[in-house]
Every structure is written in C-alpha cells, then in structure tokens.
Tab-separated table of C-alpha atoms in Angstrom:
chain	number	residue	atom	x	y	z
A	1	UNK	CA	154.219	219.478	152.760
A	2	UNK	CA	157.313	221.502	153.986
A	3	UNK	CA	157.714	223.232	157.584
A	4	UNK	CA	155.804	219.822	159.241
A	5	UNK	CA	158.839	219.439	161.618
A	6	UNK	CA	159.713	216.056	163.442
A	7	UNK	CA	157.722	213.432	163.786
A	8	UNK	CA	156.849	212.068	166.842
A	9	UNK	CA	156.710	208.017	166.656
A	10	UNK	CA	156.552	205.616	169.065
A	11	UNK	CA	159.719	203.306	170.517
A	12	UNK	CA	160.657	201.167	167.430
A	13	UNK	CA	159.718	198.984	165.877
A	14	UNK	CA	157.242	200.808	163.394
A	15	UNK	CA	157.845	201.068	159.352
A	16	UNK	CA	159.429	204.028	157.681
A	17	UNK	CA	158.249	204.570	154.144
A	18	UNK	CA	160.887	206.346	152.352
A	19	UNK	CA	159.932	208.717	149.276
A	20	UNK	CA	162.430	210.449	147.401
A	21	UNK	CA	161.665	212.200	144.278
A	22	UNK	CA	163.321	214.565	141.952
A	23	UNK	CA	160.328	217.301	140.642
A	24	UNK	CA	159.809	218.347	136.973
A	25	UNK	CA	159.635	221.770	138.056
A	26	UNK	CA	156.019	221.369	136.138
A	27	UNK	CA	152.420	222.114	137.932
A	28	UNK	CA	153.467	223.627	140.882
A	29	UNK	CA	150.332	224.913	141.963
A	30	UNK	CA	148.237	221.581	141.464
A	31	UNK	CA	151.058	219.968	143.045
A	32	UNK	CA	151.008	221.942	146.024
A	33	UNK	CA	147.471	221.304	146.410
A	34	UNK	CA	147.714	217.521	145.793
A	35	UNK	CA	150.718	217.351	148.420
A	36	UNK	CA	148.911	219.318	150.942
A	37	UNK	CA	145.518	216.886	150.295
A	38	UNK	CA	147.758	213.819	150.503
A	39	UNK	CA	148.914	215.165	153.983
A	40	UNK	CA	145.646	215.724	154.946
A	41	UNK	CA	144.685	212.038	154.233
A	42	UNK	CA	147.540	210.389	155.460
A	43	UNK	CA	146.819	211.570	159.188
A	44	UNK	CA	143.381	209.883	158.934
A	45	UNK	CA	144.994	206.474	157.764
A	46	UNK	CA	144.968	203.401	160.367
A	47	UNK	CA	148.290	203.024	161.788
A	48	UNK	CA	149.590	206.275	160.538
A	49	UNK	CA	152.221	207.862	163.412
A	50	UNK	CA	154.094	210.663	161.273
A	51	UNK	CA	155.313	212.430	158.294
A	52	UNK	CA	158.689	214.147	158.024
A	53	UNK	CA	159.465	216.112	154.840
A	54	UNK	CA	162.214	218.245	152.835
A	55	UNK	CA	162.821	219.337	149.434
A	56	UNK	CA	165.625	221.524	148.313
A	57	UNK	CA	165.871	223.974	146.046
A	58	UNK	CA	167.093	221.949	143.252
A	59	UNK	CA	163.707	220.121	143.771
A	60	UNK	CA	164.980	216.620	145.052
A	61	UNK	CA	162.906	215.770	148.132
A	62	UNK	CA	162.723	213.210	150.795
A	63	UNK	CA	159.292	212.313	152.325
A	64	UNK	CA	159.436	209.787	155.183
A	65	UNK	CA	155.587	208.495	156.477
A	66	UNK	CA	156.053	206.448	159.608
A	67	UNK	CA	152.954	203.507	160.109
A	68	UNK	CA	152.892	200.823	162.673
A	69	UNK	CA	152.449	197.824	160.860
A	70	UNK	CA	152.800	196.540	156.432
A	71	UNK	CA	149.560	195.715	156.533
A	72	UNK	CA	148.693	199.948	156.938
A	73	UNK	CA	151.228	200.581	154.614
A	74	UNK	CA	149.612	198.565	152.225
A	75	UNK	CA	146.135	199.610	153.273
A	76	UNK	CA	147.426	203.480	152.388
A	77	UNK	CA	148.730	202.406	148.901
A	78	UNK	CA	145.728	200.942	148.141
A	79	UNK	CA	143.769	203.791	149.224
A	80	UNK	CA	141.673	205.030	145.969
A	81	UNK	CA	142.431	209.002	146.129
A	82	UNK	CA	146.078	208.217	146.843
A	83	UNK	CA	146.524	205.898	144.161
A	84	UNK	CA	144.629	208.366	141.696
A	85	UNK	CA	147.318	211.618	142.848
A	86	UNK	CA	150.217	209.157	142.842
A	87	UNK	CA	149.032	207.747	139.271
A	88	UNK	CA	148.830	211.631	138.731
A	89	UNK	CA	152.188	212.241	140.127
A	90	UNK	CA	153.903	209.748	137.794
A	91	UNK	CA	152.495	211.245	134.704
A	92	UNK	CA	152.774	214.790	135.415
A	93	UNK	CA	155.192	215.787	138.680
A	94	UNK	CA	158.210	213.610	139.015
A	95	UNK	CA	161.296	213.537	136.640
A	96	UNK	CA	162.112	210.320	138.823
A	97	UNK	CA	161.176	208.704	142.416
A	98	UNK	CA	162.143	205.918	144.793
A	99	UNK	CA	160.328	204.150	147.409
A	100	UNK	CA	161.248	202.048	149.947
A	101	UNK	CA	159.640	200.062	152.471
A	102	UNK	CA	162.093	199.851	155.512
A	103	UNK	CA	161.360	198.464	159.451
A	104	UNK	CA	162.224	201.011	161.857
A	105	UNK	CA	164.913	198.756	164.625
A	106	UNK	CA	166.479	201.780	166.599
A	107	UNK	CA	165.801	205.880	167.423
A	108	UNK	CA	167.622	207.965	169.223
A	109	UNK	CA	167.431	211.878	168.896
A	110	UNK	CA	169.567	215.124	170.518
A	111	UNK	CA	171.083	217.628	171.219
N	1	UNK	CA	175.688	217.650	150.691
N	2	UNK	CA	172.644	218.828	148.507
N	3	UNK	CA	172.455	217.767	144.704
N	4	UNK	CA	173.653	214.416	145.521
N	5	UNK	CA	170.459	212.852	143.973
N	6	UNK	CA	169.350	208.991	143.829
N	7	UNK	CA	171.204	206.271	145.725
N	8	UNK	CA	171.745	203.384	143.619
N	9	UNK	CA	170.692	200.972	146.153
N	10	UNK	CA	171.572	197.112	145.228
N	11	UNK	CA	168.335	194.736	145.992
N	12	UNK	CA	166.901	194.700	149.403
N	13	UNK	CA	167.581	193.880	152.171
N	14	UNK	CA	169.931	196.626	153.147
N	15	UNK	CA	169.849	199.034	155.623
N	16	UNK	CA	169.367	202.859	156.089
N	17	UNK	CA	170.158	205.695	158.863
N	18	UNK	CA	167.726	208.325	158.116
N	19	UNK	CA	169.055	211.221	159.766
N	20	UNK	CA	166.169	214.312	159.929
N	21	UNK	CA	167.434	217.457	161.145
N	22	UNK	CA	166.316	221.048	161.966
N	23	UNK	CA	169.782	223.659	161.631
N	24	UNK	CA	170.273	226.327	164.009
N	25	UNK	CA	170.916	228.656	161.172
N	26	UNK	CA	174.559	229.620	162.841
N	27	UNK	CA	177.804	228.436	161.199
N	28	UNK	CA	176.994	228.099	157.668
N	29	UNK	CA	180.424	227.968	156.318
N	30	UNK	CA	181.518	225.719	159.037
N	31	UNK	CA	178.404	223.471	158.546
N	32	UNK	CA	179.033	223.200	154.609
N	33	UNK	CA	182.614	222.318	154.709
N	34	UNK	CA	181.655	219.275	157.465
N	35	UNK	CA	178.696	218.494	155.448
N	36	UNK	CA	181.078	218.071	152.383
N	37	UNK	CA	184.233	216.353	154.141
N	38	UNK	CA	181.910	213.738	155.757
N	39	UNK	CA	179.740	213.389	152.510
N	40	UNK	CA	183.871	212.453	151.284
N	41	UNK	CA	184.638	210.119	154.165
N	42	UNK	CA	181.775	208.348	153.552
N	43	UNK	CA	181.545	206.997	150.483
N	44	UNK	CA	184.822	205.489	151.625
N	45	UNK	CA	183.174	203.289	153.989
N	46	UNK	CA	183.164	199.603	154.263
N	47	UNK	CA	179.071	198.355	153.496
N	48	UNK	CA	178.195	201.717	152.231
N	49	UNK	CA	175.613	201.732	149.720
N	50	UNK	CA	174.374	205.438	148.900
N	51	UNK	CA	173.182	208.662	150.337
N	52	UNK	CA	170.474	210.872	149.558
N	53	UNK	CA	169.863	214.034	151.099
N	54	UNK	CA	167.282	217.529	151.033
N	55	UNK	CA	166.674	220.620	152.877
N	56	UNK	CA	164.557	223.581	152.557
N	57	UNK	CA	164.619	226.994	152.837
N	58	UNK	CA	163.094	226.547	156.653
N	59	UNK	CA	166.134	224.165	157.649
N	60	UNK	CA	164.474	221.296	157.681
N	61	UNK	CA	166.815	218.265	155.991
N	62	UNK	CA	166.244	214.706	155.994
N	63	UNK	CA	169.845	212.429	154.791
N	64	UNK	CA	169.470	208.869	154.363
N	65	UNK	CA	172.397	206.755	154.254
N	66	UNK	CA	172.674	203.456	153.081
N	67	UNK	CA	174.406	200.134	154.259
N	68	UNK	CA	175.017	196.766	153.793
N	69	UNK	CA	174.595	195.799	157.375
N	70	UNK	CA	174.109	197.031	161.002
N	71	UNK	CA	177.955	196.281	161.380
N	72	UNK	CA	178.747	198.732	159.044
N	73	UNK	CA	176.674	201.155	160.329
N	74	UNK	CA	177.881	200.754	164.174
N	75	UNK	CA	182.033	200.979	162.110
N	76	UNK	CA	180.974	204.307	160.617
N	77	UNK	CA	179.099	205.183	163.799
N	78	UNK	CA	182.350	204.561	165.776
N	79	UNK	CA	184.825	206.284	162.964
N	80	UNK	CA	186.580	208.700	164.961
N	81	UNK	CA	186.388	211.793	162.490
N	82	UNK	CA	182.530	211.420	161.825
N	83	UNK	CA	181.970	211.150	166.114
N	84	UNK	CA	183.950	214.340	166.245
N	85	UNK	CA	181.596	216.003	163.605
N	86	UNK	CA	178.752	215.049	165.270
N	87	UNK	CA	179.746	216.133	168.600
N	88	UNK	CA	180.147	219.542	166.669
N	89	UNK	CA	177.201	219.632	165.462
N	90	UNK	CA	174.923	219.054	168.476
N	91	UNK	CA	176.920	221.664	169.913
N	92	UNK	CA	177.300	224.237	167.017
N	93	UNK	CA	174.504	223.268	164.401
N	94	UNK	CA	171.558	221.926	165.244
N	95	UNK	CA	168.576	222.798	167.241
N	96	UNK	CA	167.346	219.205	167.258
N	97	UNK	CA	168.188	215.927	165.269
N	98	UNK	CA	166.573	212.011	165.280
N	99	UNK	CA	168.375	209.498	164.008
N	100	UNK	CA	166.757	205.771	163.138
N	101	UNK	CA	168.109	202.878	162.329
N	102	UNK	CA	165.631	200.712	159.702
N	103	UNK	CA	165.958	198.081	157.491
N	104	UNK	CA	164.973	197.945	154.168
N	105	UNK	CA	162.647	195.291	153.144
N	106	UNK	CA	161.469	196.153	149.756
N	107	UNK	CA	161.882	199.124	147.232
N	108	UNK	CA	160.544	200.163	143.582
N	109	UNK	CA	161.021	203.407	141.458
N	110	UNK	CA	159.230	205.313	139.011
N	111	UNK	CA	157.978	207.096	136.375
C-alpha cells in the first residue's frame, strides 16, 4: 500500500475516510498481501476517487480513501471480502486503529 | 513529528486538515527541527484537538490535525510563525504537498 503517491480527487466536496492504525508488527507477509488485495478492490468500488497512504517505521500508519458520496462509503464497508480482511485485521494485524468518516469542504495543493 | 500516535479526538463533529506530503529529501536537519517546533506551537492552539502523523521510507507522509472549528483552523492558518514555516517548506522541503480541509462526521476505533 506504500509508494501510491497523491491522489487525484475532484473539486470538493467528496468524503475522506481516515484510517490510522498502529501494526502488531505480526503477519507481515499475509498482511502485505491483504493490503495490496484491499487496494486492488477499492479502485473497482462505485464512487471510489483515491487512496493516499504512509506508515512509518515505528508502524503507525495513516490511510486516507477518498469516495464521492456516504452512501459508497457505506457500500465499501459492507463489501463481503473487505469486511472478512478487516474482521481479519482486528484479530490478527492492529495493536489499535481509528476511523473516521470526514466531508472533504476545501483543497488546495503546492509548491 | 513521527511517534506521536492516536489523537484523542472528543465526539464528532470536529474538523481535520489532512496535510499529505512528498519531501524533497534535502534539509533533513532543518526539516526535523521545524517539524518539531511547529508540532510545539501547535498543541498550543486555541480549538486544537490532536495530531497524528506517518511517513515512509519513500517520503511519503500524511499529518492530520485536528480542530474544533474552521475558525480555528483559518487562526492557526494565519499564525505568523507556522506561515513562515510553510513558506520554507514549499521552498526548501517539499516536492509537492495537498492540503484539505474536511469535517468530521462520525468516527469509531478498534480492536
């Protein structure tokens, strides 16, 4: 999920889903592989418009998904095969995570 | 600014600037010590809620700050110390930056 780069959303408004998550440091393989399937998903999804992603070297990470409307948001978290990894994720990958739902109101980028 | 961890957000609504940045790789020291002495400023800020903050080994970082209102963002926006820092660091340390403004309508945490 690392070295995606900026994404490139439309003029506001849109929704930002915020992820951050401490790792366990455990599974890192299966991990890898879930992250990169979840990516591979999430570009498919209705109303999807980006992904922007970092995790540091202490293993705290911000993932931000960018949709166009709740209702896609909502259709993505109810997606089965995301659901199932983030059920997975809970048990096995995260010491501790936040979410939040947030409405995109202004952008502006540089240099 | 890295191994700051979770924001203790209060309930939403709130707001947050989520700040996602590429580094130029030039200036580290520099870069660190700004990094740190606005990290210091703002927690002193009126409305200020919480930061959270990752970036890889690529430098690729995502920061999301966290405030009480769009007032208190524009204040901190306007704080003459942090506008100096930024206008150093679209000249000095970053290839390219986007900055949005979003409120946050709902939020839940795990495991």
């Amino acid at each position: 999920m690392s070295g995606l780069g900026f994404a490139k959303t439309p003029k506001p408004p849109y929704y930002a889903v915020i992820f951050s998550s401490q790792r366990n440091g455990k599974g890192e393989a299966d991990y890898a592989a879930a992250a990169e399937r979840m990516f591979e998903l999430v570009v498919q999804q209705p109303g999807y418009l980006g992904v922007e992603s970092a995790r540091d070297t202490n293993g705290f990470g911000i993932t931000v998904a960018y949709f166009d409307s709740e209702e896609n948001i909502l259709r993505w978290r109810n997606h089965a095969e995301h659901a199932a990894t983030r059920a997975r994720g809970k048990r096995e990958w995260y010491e501790h995570f936040e979410v939040r739902v947030a409405k995109v109101e202004r952008a502006y980028y540089g240099p």
